XYZ file of C-alpha atoms in Angstrom:
626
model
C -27.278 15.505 -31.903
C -27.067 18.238 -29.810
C -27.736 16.113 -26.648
C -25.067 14.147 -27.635
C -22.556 17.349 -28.114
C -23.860 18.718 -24.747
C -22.826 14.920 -22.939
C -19.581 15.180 -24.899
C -18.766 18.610 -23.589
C -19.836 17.888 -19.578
C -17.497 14.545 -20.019
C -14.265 16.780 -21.303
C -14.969 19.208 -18.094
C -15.947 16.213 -15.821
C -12.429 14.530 -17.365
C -10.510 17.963 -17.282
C -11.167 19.292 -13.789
C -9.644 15.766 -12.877
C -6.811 16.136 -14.904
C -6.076 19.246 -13.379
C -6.647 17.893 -9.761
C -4.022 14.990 -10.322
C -1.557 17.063 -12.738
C -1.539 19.882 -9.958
C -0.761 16.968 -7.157
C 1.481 15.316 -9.646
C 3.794 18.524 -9.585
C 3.073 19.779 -5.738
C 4.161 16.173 -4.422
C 7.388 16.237 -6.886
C 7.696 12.421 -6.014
C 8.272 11.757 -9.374
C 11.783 12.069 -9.998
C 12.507 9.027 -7.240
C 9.573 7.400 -8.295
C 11.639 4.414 -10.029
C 14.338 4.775 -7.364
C 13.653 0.935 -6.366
C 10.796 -1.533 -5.438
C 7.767 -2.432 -7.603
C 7.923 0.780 -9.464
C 11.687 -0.087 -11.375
C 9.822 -3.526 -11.036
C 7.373 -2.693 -14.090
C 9.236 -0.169 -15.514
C 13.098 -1.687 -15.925
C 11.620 -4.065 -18.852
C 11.510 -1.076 -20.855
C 15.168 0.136 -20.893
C 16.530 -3.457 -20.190
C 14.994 -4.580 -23.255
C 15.472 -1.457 -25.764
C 18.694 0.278 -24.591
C 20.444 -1.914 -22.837
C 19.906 -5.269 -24.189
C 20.697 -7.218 -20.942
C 17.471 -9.217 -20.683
C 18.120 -12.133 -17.874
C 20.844 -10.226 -16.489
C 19.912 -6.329 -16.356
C 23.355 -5.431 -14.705
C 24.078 -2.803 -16.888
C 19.921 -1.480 -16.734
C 20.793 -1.512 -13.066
C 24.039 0.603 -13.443
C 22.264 2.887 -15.336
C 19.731 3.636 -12.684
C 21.965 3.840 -10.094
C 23.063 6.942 -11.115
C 20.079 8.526 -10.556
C 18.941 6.862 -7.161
C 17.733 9.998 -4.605
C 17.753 8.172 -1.552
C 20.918 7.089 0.452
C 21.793 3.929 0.361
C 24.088 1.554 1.673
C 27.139 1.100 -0.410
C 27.676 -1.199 -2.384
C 24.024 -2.073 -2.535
C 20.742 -1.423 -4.505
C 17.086 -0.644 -3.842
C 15.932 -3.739 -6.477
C 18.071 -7.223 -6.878
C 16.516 -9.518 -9.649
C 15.855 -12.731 -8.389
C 17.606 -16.073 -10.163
C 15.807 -18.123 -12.846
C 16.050 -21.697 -13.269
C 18.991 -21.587 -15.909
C 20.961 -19.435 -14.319
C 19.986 -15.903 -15.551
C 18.008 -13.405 -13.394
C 14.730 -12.713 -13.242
C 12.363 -9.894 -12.684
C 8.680 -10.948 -11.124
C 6.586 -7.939 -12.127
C 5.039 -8.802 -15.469
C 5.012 -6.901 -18.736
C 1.683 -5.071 -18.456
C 2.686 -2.205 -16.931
C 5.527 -1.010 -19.336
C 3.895 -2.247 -22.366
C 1.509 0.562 -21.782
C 4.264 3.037 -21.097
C 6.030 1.984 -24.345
C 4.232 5.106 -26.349
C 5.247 7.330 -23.272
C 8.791 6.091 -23.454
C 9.482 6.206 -26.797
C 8.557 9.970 -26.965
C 11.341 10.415 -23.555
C 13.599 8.555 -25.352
C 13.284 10.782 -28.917
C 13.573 13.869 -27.173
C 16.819 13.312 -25.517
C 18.371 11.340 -28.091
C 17.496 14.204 -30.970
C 17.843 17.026 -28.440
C 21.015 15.840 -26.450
C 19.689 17.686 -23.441
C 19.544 14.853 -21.351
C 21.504 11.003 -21.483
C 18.930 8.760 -23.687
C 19.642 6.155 -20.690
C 16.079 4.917 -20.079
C 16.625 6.925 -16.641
C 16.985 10.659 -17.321
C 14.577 13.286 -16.545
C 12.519 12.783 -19.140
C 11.927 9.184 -19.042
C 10.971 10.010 -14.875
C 8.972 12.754 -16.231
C 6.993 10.186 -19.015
C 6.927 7.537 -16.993
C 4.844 9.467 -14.395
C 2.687 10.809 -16.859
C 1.534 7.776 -18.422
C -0.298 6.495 -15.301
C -2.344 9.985 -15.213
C -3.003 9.068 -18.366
C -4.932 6.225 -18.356
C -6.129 7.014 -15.839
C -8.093 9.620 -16.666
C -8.889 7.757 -19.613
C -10.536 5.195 -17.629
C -12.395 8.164 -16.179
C -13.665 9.289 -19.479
C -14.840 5.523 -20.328
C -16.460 4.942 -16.669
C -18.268 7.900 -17.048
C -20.218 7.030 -20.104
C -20.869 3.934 -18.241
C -22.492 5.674 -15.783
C -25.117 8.096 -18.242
C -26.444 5.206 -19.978
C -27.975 4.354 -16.323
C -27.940 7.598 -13.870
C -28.798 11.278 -13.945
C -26.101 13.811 -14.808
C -25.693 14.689 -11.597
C -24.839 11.146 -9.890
C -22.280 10.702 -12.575
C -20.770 13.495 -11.768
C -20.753 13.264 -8.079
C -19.737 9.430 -8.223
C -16.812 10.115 -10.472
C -15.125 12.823 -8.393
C -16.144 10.687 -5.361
C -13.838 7.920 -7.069
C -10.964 10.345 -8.259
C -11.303 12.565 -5.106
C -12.093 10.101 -2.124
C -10.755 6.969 -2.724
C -6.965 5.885 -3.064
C -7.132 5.879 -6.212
C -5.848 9.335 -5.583
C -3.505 8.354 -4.214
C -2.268 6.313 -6.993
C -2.619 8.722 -9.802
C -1.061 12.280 -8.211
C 1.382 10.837 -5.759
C 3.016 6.808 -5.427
C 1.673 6.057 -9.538
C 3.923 3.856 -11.243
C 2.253 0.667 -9.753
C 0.090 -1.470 -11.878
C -3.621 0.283 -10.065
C -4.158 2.945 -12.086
C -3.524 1.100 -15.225
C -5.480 -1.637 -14.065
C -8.724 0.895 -12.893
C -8.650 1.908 -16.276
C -8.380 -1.171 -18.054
C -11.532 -2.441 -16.073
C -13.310 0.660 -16.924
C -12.832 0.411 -20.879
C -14.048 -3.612 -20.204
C -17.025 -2.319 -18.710
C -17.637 -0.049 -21.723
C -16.659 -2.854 -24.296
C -18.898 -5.198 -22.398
C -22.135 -3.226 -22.834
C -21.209 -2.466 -26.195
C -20.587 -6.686 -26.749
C -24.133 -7.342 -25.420
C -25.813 -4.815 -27.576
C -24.147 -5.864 -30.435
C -22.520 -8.852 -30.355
C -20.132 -9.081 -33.340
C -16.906 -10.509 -33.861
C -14.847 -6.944 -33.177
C -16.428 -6.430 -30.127
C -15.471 -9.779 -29.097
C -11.818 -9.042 -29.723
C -11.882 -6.292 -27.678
C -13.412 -7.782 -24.701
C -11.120 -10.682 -24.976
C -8.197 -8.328 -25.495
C -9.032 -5.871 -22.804
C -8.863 -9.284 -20.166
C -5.888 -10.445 -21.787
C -4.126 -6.955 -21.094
C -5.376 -6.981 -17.406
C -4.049 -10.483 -17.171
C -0.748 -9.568 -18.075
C -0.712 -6.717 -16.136
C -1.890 -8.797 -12.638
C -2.545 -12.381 -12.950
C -4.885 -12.388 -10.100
C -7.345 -9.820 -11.930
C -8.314 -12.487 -14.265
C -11.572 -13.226 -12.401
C -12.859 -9.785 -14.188
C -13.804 -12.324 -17.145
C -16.907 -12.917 -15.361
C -17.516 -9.353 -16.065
C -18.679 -10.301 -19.916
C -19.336 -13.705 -19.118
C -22.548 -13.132 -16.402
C -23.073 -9.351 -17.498
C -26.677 -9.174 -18.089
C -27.520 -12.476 -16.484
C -30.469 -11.475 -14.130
C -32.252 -14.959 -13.443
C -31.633 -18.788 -14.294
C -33.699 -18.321 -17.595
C -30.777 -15.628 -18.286
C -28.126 -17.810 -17.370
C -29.177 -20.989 -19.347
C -29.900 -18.362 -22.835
C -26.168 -17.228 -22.436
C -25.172 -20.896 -22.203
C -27.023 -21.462 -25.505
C -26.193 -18.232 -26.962
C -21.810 -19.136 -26.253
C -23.002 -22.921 -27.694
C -24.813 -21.308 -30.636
C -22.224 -18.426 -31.122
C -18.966 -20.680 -30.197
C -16.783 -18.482 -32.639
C -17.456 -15.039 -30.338
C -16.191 -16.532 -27.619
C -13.166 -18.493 -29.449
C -12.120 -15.038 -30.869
C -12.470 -13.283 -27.138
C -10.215 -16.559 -26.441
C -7.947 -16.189 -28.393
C -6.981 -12.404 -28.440
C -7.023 -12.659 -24.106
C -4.179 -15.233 -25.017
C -2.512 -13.011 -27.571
C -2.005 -10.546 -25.209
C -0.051 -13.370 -22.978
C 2.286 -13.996 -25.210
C 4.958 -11.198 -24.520
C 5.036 -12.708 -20.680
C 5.447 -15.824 -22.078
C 8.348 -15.098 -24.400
C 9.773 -13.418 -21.897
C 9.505 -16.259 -19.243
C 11.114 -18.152 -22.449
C 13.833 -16.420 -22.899
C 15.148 -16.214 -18.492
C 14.284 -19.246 -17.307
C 13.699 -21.923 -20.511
C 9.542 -22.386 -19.469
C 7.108 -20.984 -21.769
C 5.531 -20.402 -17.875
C 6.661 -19.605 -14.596
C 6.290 -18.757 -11.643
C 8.453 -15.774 -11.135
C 7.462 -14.511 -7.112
C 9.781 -17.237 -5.764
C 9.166 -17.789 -2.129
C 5.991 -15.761 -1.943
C 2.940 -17.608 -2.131
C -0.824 -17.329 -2.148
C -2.334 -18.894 1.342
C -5.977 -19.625 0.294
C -6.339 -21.657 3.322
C -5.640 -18.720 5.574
C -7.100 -15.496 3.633
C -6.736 -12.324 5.867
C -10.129 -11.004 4.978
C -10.826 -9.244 7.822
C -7.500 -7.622 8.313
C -7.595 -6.600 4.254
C -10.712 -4.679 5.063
C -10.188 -2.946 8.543
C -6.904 -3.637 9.624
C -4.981 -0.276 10.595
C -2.151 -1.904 8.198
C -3.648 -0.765 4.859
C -7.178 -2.093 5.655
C -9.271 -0.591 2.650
C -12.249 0.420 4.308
C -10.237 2.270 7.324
C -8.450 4.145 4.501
C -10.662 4.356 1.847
C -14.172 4.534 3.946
C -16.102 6.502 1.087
C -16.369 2.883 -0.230
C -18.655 1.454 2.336
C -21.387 3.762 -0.216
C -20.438 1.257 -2.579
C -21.036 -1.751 -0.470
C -24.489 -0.885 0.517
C -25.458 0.236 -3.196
C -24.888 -2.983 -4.120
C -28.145 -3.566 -2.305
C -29.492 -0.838 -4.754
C -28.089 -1.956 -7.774
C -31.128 -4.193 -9.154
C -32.926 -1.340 -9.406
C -30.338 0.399 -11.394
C -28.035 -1.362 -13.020
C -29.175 -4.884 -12.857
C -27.534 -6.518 -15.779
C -24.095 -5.721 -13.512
C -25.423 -7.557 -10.122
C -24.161 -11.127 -10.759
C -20.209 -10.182 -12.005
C -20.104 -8.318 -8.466
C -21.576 -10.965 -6.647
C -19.006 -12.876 -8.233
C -15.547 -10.757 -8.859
C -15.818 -8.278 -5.763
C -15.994 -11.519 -3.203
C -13.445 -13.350 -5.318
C -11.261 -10.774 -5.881
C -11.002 -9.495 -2.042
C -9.968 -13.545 -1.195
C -7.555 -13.718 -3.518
C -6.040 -10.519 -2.857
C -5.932 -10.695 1.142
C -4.391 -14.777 1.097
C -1.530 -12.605 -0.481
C 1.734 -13.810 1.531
C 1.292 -9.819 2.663
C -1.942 -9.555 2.589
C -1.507 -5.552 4.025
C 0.057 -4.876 0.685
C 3.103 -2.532 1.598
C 4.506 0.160 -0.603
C 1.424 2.041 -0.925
C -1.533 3.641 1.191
C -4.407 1.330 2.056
C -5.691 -1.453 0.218
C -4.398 -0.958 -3.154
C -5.374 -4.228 -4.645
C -8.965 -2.981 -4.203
C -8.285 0.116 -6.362
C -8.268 -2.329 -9.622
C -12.150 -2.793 -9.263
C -13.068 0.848 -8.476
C -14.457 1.436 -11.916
C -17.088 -2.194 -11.353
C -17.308 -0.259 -7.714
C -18.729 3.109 -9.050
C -21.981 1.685 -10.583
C -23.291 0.339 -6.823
C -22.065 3.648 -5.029
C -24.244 5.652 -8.068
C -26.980 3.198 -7.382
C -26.694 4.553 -3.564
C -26.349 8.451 -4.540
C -29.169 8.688 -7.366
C -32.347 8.732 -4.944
C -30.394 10.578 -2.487
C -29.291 13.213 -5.055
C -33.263 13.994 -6.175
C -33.874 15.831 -2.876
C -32.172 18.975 -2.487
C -31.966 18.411 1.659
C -30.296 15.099 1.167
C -28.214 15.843 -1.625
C -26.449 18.781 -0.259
C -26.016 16.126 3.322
C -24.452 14.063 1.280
C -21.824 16.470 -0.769
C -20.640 17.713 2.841
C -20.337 13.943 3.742
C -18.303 13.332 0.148
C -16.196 16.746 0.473
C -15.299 15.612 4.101
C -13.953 12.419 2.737
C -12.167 13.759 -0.314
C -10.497 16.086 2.298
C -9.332 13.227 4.909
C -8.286 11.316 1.815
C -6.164 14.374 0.354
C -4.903 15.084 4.026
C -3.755 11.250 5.125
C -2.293 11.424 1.495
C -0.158 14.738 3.097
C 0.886 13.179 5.953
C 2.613 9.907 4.090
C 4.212 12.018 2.468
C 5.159 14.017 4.826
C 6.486 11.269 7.216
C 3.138 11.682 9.957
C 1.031 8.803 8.547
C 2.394 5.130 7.599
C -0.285 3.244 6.709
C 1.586 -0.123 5.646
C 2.955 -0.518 9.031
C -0.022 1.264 11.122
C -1.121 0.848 14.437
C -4.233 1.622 16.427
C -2.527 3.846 18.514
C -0.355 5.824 16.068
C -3.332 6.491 14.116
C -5.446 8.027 16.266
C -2.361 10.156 17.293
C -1.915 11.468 14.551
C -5.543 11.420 13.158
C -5.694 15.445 12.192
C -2.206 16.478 12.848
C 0.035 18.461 10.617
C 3.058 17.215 12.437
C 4.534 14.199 13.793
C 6.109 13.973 17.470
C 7.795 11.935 19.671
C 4.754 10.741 21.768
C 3.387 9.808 18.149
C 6.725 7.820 17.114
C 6.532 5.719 20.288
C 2.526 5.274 19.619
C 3.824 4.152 16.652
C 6.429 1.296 18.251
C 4.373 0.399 21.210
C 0.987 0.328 19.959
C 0.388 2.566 23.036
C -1.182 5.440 23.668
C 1.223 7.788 26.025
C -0.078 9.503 28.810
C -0.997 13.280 27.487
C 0.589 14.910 30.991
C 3.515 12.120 32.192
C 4.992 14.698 34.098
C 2.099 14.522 36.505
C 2.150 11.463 37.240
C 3.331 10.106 40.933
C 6.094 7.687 41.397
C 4.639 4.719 43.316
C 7.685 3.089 43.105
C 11.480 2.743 41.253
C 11.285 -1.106 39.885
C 13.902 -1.938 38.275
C 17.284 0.332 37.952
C 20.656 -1.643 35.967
C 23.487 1.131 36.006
C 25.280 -1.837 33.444
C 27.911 -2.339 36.330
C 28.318 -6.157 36.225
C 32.068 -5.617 35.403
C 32.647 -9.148 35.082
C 30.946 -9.515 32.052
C 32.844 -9.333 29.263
C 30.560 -7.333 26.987
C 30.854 -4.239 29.815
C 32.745 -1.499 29.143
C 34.493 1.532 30.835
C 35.269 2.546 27.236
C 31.339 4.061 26.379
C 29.126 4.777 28.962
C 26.431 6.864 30.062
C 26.671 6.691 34.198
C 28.659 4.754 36.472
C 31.961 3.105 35.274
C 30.754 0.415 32.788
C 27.960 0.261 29.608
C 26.893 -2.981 27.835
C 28.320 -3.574 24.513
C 25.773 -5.329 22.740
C 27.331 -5.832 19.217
C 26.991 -9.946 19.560
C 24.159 -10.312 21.686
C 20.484 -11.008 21.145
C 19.093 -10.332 24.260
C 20.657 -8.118 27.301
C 19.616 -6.088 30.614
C 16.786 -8.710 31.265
C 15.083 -7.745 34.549
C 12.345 -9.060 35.992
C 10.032 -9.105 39.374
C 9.513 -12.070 41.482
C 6.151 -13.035 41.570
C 3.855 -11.728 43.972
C 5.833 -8.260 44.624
C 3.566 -6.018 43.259
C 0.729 -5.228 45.952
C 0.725 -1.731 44.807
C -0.452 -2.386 41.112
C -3.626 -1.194 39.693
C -5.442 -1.176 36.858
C -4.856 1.978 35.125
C -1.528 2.629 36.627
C 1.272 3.735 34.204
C 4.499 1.580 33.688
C 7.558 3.574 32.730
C 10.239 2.024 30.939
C 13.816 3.847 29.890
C 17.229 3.120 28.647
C 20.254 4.837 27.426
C 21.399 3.922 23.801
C 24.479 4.821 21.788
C 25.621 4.119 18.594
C 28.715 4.986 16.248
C 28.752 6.680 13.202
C 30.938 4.421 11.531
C 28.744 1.193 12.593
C 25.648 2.674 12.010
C 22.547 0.582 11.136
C 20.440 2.954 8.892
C 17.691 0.499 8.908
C 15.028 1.510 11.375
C 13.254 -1.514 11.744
C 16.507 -4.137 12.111
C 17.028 -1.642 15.229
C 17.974 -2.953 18.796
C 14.194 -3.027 20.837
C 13.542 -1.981 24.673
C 10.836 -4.997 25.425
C 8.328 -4.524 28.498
C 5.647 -8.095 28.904
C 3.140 -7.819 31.552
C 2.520 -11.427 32.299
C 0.940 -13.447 35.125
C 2.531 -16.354 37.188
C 1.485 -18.772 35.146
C 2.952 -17.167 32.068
C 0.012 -15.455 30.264
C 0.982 -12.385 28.375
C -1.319 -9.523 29.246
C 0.617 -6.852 27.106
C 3.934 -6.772 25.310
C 5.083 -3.767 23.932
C 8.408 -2.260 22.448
C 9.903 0.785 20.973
C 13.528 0.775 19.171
C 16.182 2.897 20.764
C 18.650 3.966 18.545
C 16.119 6.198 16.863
C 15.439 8.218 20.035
C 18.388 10.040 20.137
C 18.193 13.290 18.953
C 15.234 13.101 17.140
C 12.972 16.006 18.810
C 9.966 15.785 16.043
C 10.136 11.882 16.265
C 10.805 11.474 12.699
C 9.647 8.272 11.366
C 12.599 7.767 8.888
C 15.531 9.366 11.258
C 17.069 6.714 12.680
C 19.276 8.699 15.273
C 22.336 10.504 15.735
C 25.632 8.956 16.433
C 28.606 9.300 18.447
C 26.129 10.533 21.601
C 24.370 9.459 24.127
C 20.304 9.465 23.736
C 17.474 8.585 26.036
C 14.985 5.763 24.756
C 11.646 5.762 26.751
C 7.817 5.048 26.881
C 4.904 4.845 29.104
C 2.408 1.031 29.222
C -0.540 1.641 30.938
C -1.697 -1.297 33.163
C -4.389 -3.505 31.743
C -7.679 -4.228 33.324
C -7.283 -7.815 35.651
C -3.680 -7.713 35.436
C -3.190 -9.596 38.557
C -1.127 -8.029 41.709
C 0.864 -11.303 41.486
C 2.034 -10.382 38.200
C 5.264 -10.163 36.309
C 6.875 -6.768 34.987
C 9.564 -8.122 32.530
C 12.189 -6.068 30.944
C 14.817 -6.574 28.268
C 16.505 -5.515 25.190
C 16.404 -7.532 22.259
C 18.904 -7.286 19.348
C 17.875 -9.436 16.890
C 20.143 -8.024 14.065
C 22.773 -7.624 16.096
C 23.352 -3.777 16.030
C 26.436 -2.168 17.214
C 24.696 -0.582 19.996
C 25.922 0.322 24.011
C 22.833 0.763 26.484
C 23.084 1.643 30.325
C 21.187 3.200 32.916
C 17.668 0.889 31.927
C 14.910 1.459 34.572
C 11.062 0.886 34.867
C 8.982 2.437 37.323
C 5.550 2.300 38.385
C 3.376 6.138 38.188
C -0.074 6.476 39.229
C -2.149 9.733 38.681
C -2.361 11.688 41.719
């Protein structure tokens, strides 16, 4: 008894310190009152008010009007940050399923009490309150699925490894990430849903009874209709404990002999379904469907590789504490062998489903969030890593510096998205390592960013071996120059209709003087008008530089937009530039190795959106250090 009380007591402070970790980031981020602003976030969440307030299920224009009112961010008018999508009979459709606010339901409910008995605040489904709830209920389970993983890990490792491998998971892993800061996506729910199957599964297989099956069966149908694609966790219960083919053919015998377990697991997974289904019913006439319209699994092309390590979300870039993990499963027979099999099987399965996602770098979100949902099946092979490490004192305290140093580059990237100096959904190798460490973005990092090049650290010392290319835009016979806005010389290009513009380019065998290591320069003028302004950074107008050979073959190609280079001194990542002046756009390409000396330097601006934007005075250069 009193071991019991003193396991109880370390899992509350175990449970609590996290509580206070992701409560304390919950408040110190203050994302949460733009949380449902738009995206997948109103996604899960609009069922909630849609269905209970505003009753416009299959149409959701007044849900829609409702959160307008509170949208944060500016937007375009007469837009909005989420359209629903149309449905075979006409109505309109929402893709996320019902998981997610099913399990907010209790959180809304109490929102939706307080300001319809206090009057404080609109009972709207989008008031304070509701953001407030709505952001709490993540943390939540969250931390419930802490409390459940843990006692998953004492009935196999020391005190200690539980301990360290739970703040490991909370602390160094996205799942951070997830819970304090971006949490109304399905993850969190999902880690902790996995975590309470994991505890329902060892309780099945030590006492296999017809309430334990329910829950099991339950737990998988709740995942299920949270994320489809999680369903492979089934073969959690199915193969846990299944340690040899002797194993595997007794639980073949045992689900033959014990047919009515498995029927009842069956049938309340499907149970759980049935919400999804009635609501697939009731917008598009099919008791299924499938809502994601154009966006499709590829499972002939899975992006493995760039899921894992790609600088665009790849998990293990991101969220490297989990390479423990990887190599414990090497471990894990020793400890925890009844679990080896399901991660043979769902960790494998899982990744290629996830990454022959459409967008297999999963935006909206930092690093590899899909891989967040197994975290809880993760933590047994990362504890079967830390136990023999943790006996020795010498190793043990090596390895807390190792784990404190990635909880702290995990809380730190976490900063920096939010803080505009780290975008990990649209990375590149370049940007990264700029900003690897920083505490503020820059210019040199924003073109990094663009050009997936490195900028010279000193340009100013670098020699002009010669002026390139120079267009002063004074080709008056075009009729896209104008007198009207420019920069130098009588005339700029008007560019409001055109794709492509300025294209320069050598002839080839002019460049003698190249070398390998030499530094291109590339530069243009932009303007733009308030009134016409495109406020979306990426559909901006692009300054293009290809280093090719003669015969065509594309040794680099790099561009940076323009329009968000004027007056931006930090290059911001979200400004998008000032108006109604003049701005320089401009970025350095160093020379590859074996670019030939009868090479092409090819130059351009490419508009494929067709902003309202003048350019003049575009030159390239080549620099050498002296």
């Amino acid at each position: 008894m009193s071991f019991q009380i003193a396991e109880n007591t370390l899992r509350k402070s175990i449970v609590g310190i996290m509580a206070l970790v992701f409560l304390g980031s919950f408040w110190a981020f203050d994302r949460w009152p733009e949380e449902l602003d738009g995206g997948d976030s109103l996604g899960y969440y609009i069922h909630l008010p849609s269905y209970l307030i505003y009753h416009d299920v299959g149409d959701y224009e007044k849900t829609l009007t409702g959160s307008a009112k509170y949208y944060t961010r500016v937007i375009v008018e007469g837009e909005r940050h989420f359209t629903p999508e149309p449905a075979p009979n006409g109505k309109r459709s929402i893709r996320w399923p019902v998981g997610v606010a099913i399990m907010t339901l209790p959180f809304f409910i109490v929102a939706h009490l307080f300001c319809f008995i206090t009057g404080m605040y609109p009972a709207d489904g989008f008031s304070t309150p509701y953001m407030l709830f709505a952001g709490l209920a993540p943390i939540f389970y969250v931390l419930l699925g802490l409390w459940f993983l843990f006692g998953v890990l004492r009935r196999y490792f020391s005190r200690k490894t539980s301990i360290v491998t739970l703040l490991t998971i909370g602390l160094a892993t996205n799942l951070f990430y997830f819970t304090g800061y971006h949490n109304y996506m399905s993850h969190g729910f999902l880690f902790a849903l996995v975590a309470i199957l994991m505890h329902r599964t060892v309780l099945f297989w030590e006492q296999s009874n017809a309430k334990n099956a329910a829950w099991v069966g339950a737990i998988v149908g709740l995942i299920a209709l949270t994320r489809l694609h999680d369903i492979m966790v089934v073969f959690i219960p199915l193969f846990w404990g299944v340690v040899s083919w002797r194993t595997l053919i007794d639980r073949i015998l045992f689900f033959v002999k014990k047919w009515y377990l498995f029927a009842i697991a069956a049938f309340t997974g499907a149970l759980m379904l049935v919400p999804q289904s009635l609501y697939y019913k009731a917008i598009s006439g099919k008791w299924w469907w499938y809502a994601y319209g154009s966006e499709k699994l590829d499972f002939a092309h899975p992006h493995i590789l760039g899921g894992l390590f790609d600088y665009k979300n790849g998990w293990l870039l991101y969220t490297p504490v989990m390479v423990f993990a990887l190599i414990g499963i090497f471990r894990l027979k020793r400890h925890v062998k009844d679990a080896l099999l399901p991660i043979l099987i769902v960790l494998p399965l899982h990744a290629y489903i996830a990454y022959s996602w459409w967008c297999w770098f999963y935006t909206n979100g930092y690093g590899s969030r899909p891989m967040v949902d197994l975290y809880a099946l993760l933590a047994l092979p990362m504890a079967a890593l830390f136990e023999p490490i943790l006996r020795r004192n010498w190793s043990a305290i090596l390895l807390s510096i190792v784990l404190v140093g990635f909880s702290f580059l995990n809380i730190f990237q976490v900063w920096q998205f939010e803080h505009g100096i780290l975008w990990s959904q649209f990375e590149k190798k370049a940007h990264f390592w700029s900003v690897f460490g920083q505490t503020k973005h820059s210019m040199k990092a924003l073109i990094a960013m663009e050009s997936d090049e490195m900028q010279p650290n000193s340009p100013e010392s670098l020699v002009l071996v010669k002026r390139q290319f120079e267009n002063g835009m004074e080709d008056s016979t075009g009729t896209m120059f104008t007198s009207a806005i420019k920069h130098g010389g009588k005339f700029g290009l008007q560019m409001n209709d055109q794709e492509f513009g300025a294209t320069m380019a050598n002839e080839a065998g002019t460049l003698p003087e190249i070398k390998s290591g030499d530094w291109i320069r590339a530069s243009v003028w932009g303007y733009t008008k308030d009134s016409e302004k495109l406020r979306d950074i990426l559909e901006e107008a692009s300054l293009v530089l290809v280093l090719q050979d003669n015969q065509g073959k594309v040794y680099k190609y790099s561009q940076i937009h323009i329009a968000n280079k004027i007056n931006n001194p930090d290059g911001s990542i979200w400004n998008s530039g000032d108006t109604n002046r003049w701005g320089e756009a401009v970025f350095y390409v160093k020379v590859p190795r074996g670019f030939p000396s009868n090479g092409v330097i090819k130059t351009y601006v490419w508009n494929p959106n067709r902003e309202h934007i003048w350019i003049d005075d575009l030159s390239v250069e080549l620099l050498r250090k002296p």
